[in-house]
Amino acid sequence: MLKFTESHIQGIGMTSQRTRDRLVQRLRDKGIENEQVLEVMRSMPRHLFVDEALAQRAYEDDALPIGHGQTISQPFIVARMTEILLSRGIPDKVLEVGTGSGFQAAVLSRVVPQVYSVERIVALQIQARELFHKLNFNNITLKHTDGSWGWPQNGPYPAIIVTAAPEQVPEALLEQLAVGGIMIIPVGGQAGGQTLLQITRQADGYVEEKLDGVYFVPLLKGAVRQ
């Protein structure tokens, strides 16, 4: 499988570095302060994570469809969740629930030594794996599984990030969170609104903090082999 050339990664026109710089300024204006996160957002070729027909919109601060009823998250949300995850230092590994396009995992892979990511739709997982290989992102490990099950074999995790919204936090994910670790997860139904939560595991239980109102696709059960 061929790797991307530098021109593929750098892009031209609406996928150029100048366009990315404008996106990063918008992220700053909206409150993102972590310079490491901002630099990753500046350098990450988001246009490669969407369909070619949508590449010209890749550096708008919007979620975009990626097929299978899924979306690539809004850049601000990706930056916000990553910044929160790093607020207590850099964890040695992260579990991501919901690989999707692979963009959030790719961002995490530039700031965290090891990323484990699970995805229920096998077609998306295959696309993400091929893209990571072309970009030479070698510290991301993928699994096709029901996201609500997590990936217990590699736990416990000092950090868990969930990119789809369950109506309630899955018990299995809570169990896989290390003591002292944090989970960033959107919770709530599609009609009643969702809240981004930060959950910290302590020796005697969990502490939950409400962060932002958000909108994510639902976290569905089961694994799809289509």
PDB file of N, CA and C in Angstrom, residues 36 85-86 89-95 105-116 136-141 158-159:
ATOM      1  N   GLN A  36       0.034  22.377  22.364  1.00  0.00           N
ATOM      2  CA  GLN A  36       0.317  21.098  21.727  1.00  0.00           C
ATOM      3  C   GLN A  36      -0.892  20.621  20.924  1.00  0.00           C
ATOM      4  N   LEU A  85      -8.573  15.873  28.093  1.00  0.00           N
ATOM      5  CA  LEU A  85      -7.904  14.611  28.378  1.00  0.00           C
ATOM      6  C   LEU A  85      -6.460  14.823  28.842  1.00  0.00           C
ATOM      7  N   LEU A  86      -5.827  15.898  28.344  1.00  0.00           N
ATOM      8  CA  LEU A  86      -4.430  16.184  28.689  1.00  0.00           C
ATOM      9  C   LEU A  86      -4.293  17.111  29.893  1.00  0.00           C
ATOM     10  N   GLY A  89      -1.952  15.953  32.595  1.00  0.00           N
ATOM     11  CA  GLY A  89      -0.719  15.355  32.116  1.00  0.00           C
ATOM     12  C   GLY A  89      -1.009  14.391  30.978  1.00  0.00           C
ATOM     13  N   ILE A  90       0.047  13.854  30.388  1.00  0.00           N
ATOM     14  CA  ILE A  90      -0.092  12.973  29.237  1.00  0.00           C
ATOM     15  C   ILE A  90      -0.218  11.525  29.719  1.00  0.00           C
ATOM     16  N   PRO A  91      -1.360  10.869  29.454  1.00  0.00           N
ATOM     17  CA  PRO A  91      -1.495   9.460  29.839  1.00  0.00           C
ATOM     18  C   PRO A  91      -0.636   8.582  28.940  1.00  0.00           C
ATOM     19  N   ASP A  92      -0.257   7.399  29.440  1.00  0.00           N
ATOM     20  CA  ASP A  92       0.577   6.523  28.612  1.00  0.00           C
ATOM     21  C   ASP A  92      -0.235   5.804  27.553  1.00  0.00           C
ATOM     22  N   LYS A  93      -1.550   5.753  27.730  1.00  0.00           N
ATOM     23  CA  LYS A  93      -2.410   5.140  26.716  1.00  0.00           C
ATOM     24  C   LYS A  93      -3.826   5.684  26.879  1.00  0.00           C
ATOM     25  N   VAL A  94      -4.581   5.611  25.782  1.00  0.00           N
ATOM     26  CA  VAL A  94      -5.960   6.088  25.762  1.00  0.00           C
ATOM     27  C   VAL A  94      -6.819   5.045  25.061  1.00  0.00           C
ATOM     28  N   LEU A  95      -8.003   4.806  25.583  1.00  0.00           N
ATOM     29  CA  LEU A  95      -9.012   4.024  24.877  1.00  0.00           C
ATOM     30  C   LEU A  95      -9.992   4.992  24.241  1.00  0.00           C
ATOM     31  N   ALA A 105      -8.693   9.648  16.784  1.00  0.00           N
ATOM     32  CA  ALA A 105      -7.588   8.750  17.136  1.00  0.00           C
ATOM     33  C   ALA A 105      -6.269   9.278  16.593  1.00  0.00           C
ATOM     34  N   ALA A 106      -6.292   9.828  15.378  1.00  0.00           N
ATOM     35  CA  ALA A 106      -5.077  10.374  14.778  1.00  0.00           C
ATOM     36  C   ALA A 106      -4.552  11.548  15.588  1.00  0.00           C
ATOM     37  N   VAL A 107      -5.438  12.441  16.016  1.00  0.00           N
ATOM     38  CA  VAL A 107      -5.037  13.577  16.849  1.00  0.00           C
ATOM     39  C   VAL A 107      -4.438  13.075  18.159  1.00  0.00           C
ATOM     40  N   LEU A 108      -5.094  12.123  18.789  1.00  0.00           N
ATOM     41  CA  LEU A 108      -4.587  11.573  20.046  1.00  0.00           C
ATOM     42  C   LEU A 108      -3.216  10.924  19.862  1.00  0.00           C
ATOM     43  N   SER A 109      -3.027  10.282  18.715  1.00  0.00           N
ATOM     44  CA  SER A 109      -1.769   9.561  18.485  1.00  0.00           C
ATOM     45  C   SER A 109      -0.557  10.473  18.408  1.00  0.00           C
ATOM     46  N   ARG A 110      -0.772  11.756  18.162  1.00  0.00           N
ATOM     47  CA  ARG A 110       0.333  12.707  18.100  1.00  0.00           C
ATOM     48  C   ARG A 110       0.715  13.241  19.479  1.00  0.00           C
ATOM     49  N   VAL A 111      -0.113  12.968  20.504  1.00  0.00           N
ATOM     50  CA  VAL A 111       0.166  13.512  21.837  1.00  0.00           C
ATOM     51  C   VAL A 111       0.224  12.433  22.917  1.00  0.00           C
ATOM     52  N   VAL A 112      -0.165  11.201  22.592  1.00  0.00           N
ATOM     53  CA  VAL A 112      -0.219  10.103  23.564  1.00  0.00           C
ATOM     54  C   VAL A 112       0.585   8.931  22.997  1.00  0.00           C
ATOM     55  N   PRO A 113       1.358   8.228  23.835  1.00  0.00           N
ATOM     56  CA  PRO A 113       2.186   7.137  23.314  1.00  0.00           C
ATOM     57  C   PRO A 113       1.410   6.020  22.621  1.00  0.00           C
ATOM     58  N   GLN A 114       0.237   5.637  23.161  1.00  0.00           N
ATOM     59  CA  GLN A 114      -0.499   4.509  22.586  1.00  0.00           C
ATOM     60  C   GLN A 114      -1.995   4.788  22.599  1.00  0.00           C
ATOM     61  N   VAL A 115      -2.636   4.578  21.458  1.00  0.00           N
ATOM     62  CA  VAL A 115      -4.082   4.744  21.327  1.00  0.00           C
ATOM     63  C   VAL A 115      -4.709   3.408  20.959  1.00  0.00           C
ATOM     64  N   TYR A 116      -5.688   2.982  21.745  1.00  0.00           N
ATOM     65  CA  TYR A 116      -6.517   1.820  21.422  1.00  0.00           C
ATOM     66  C   TYR A 116      -7.887   2.351  21.028  1.00  0.00           C
ATOM     67  N   ASN A 136       1.551   6.598   8.214  1.00  0.00           N
ATOM     68  CA  ASN A 136       2.619   6.079   9.069  1.00  0.00           C
ATOM     69  C   ASN A 136       2.357   6.367  10.543  1.00  0.00           C
ATOM     70  N   PHE A 137       1.081   6.294  10.941  1.00  0.00           N
ATOM     71  CA  PHE A 137       0.688   6.441  12.346  1.00  0.00           C
ATOM     72  C   PHE A 137       0.674   5.039  12.957  1.00  0.00           C
ATOM     73  N   ASN A 138       1.760   4.670  13.592  1.00  0.00           N
ATOM     74  CA  ASN A 138       1.961   3.279  14.008  1.00  0.00           C
ATOM     75  C   ASN A 138       1.619   2.993  15.463  1.00  0.00           C
ATOM     76  N   ASN A 139       1.144   3.998  16.194  1.00  0.00           N
ATOM     77  CA  ASN A 139       0.839   3.773  17.615  1.00  0.00           C
ATOM     78  C   ASN A 139      -0.670   3.738  17.878  1.00  0.00           C
ATOM     79  N   ILE A 140      -1.437   3.389  16.848  1.00  0.00           N
ATOM     80  CA  ILE A 140      -2.886   3.235  16.982  1.00  0.00           C
ATOM     81  C   ILE A 140      -3.239   1.778  16.724  1.00  0.00           C
ATOM     82  N   THR A 141      -3.929   1.146  17.666  1.00  0.00           N
ATOM     83  CA  THR A 141      -4.350  -0.243  17.525  1.00  0.00           C
ATOM     84  C   THR A 141      -5.877  -0.287  17.493  1.00  0.00           C
ATOM     85  N   PRO A 158      -5.808   4.975  31.840  1.00  0.00           N
ATOM     86  CA  PRO A 158      -5.777   6.260  32.547  1.00  0.00           C
ATOM     87  C   PRO A 158      -6.651   7.310  31.876  1.00  0.00           C
ATOM     88  N   ALA A 159      -7.071   7.036  30.635  1.00  0.00           N
ATOM     89  CA  ALA A 159      -7.920   7.979  29.912  1.00  0.00           C
ATOM     90  C   ALA A 159      -8.792   7.219  28.924  1.00  0.00           C
TER      91      ALA A 159
END
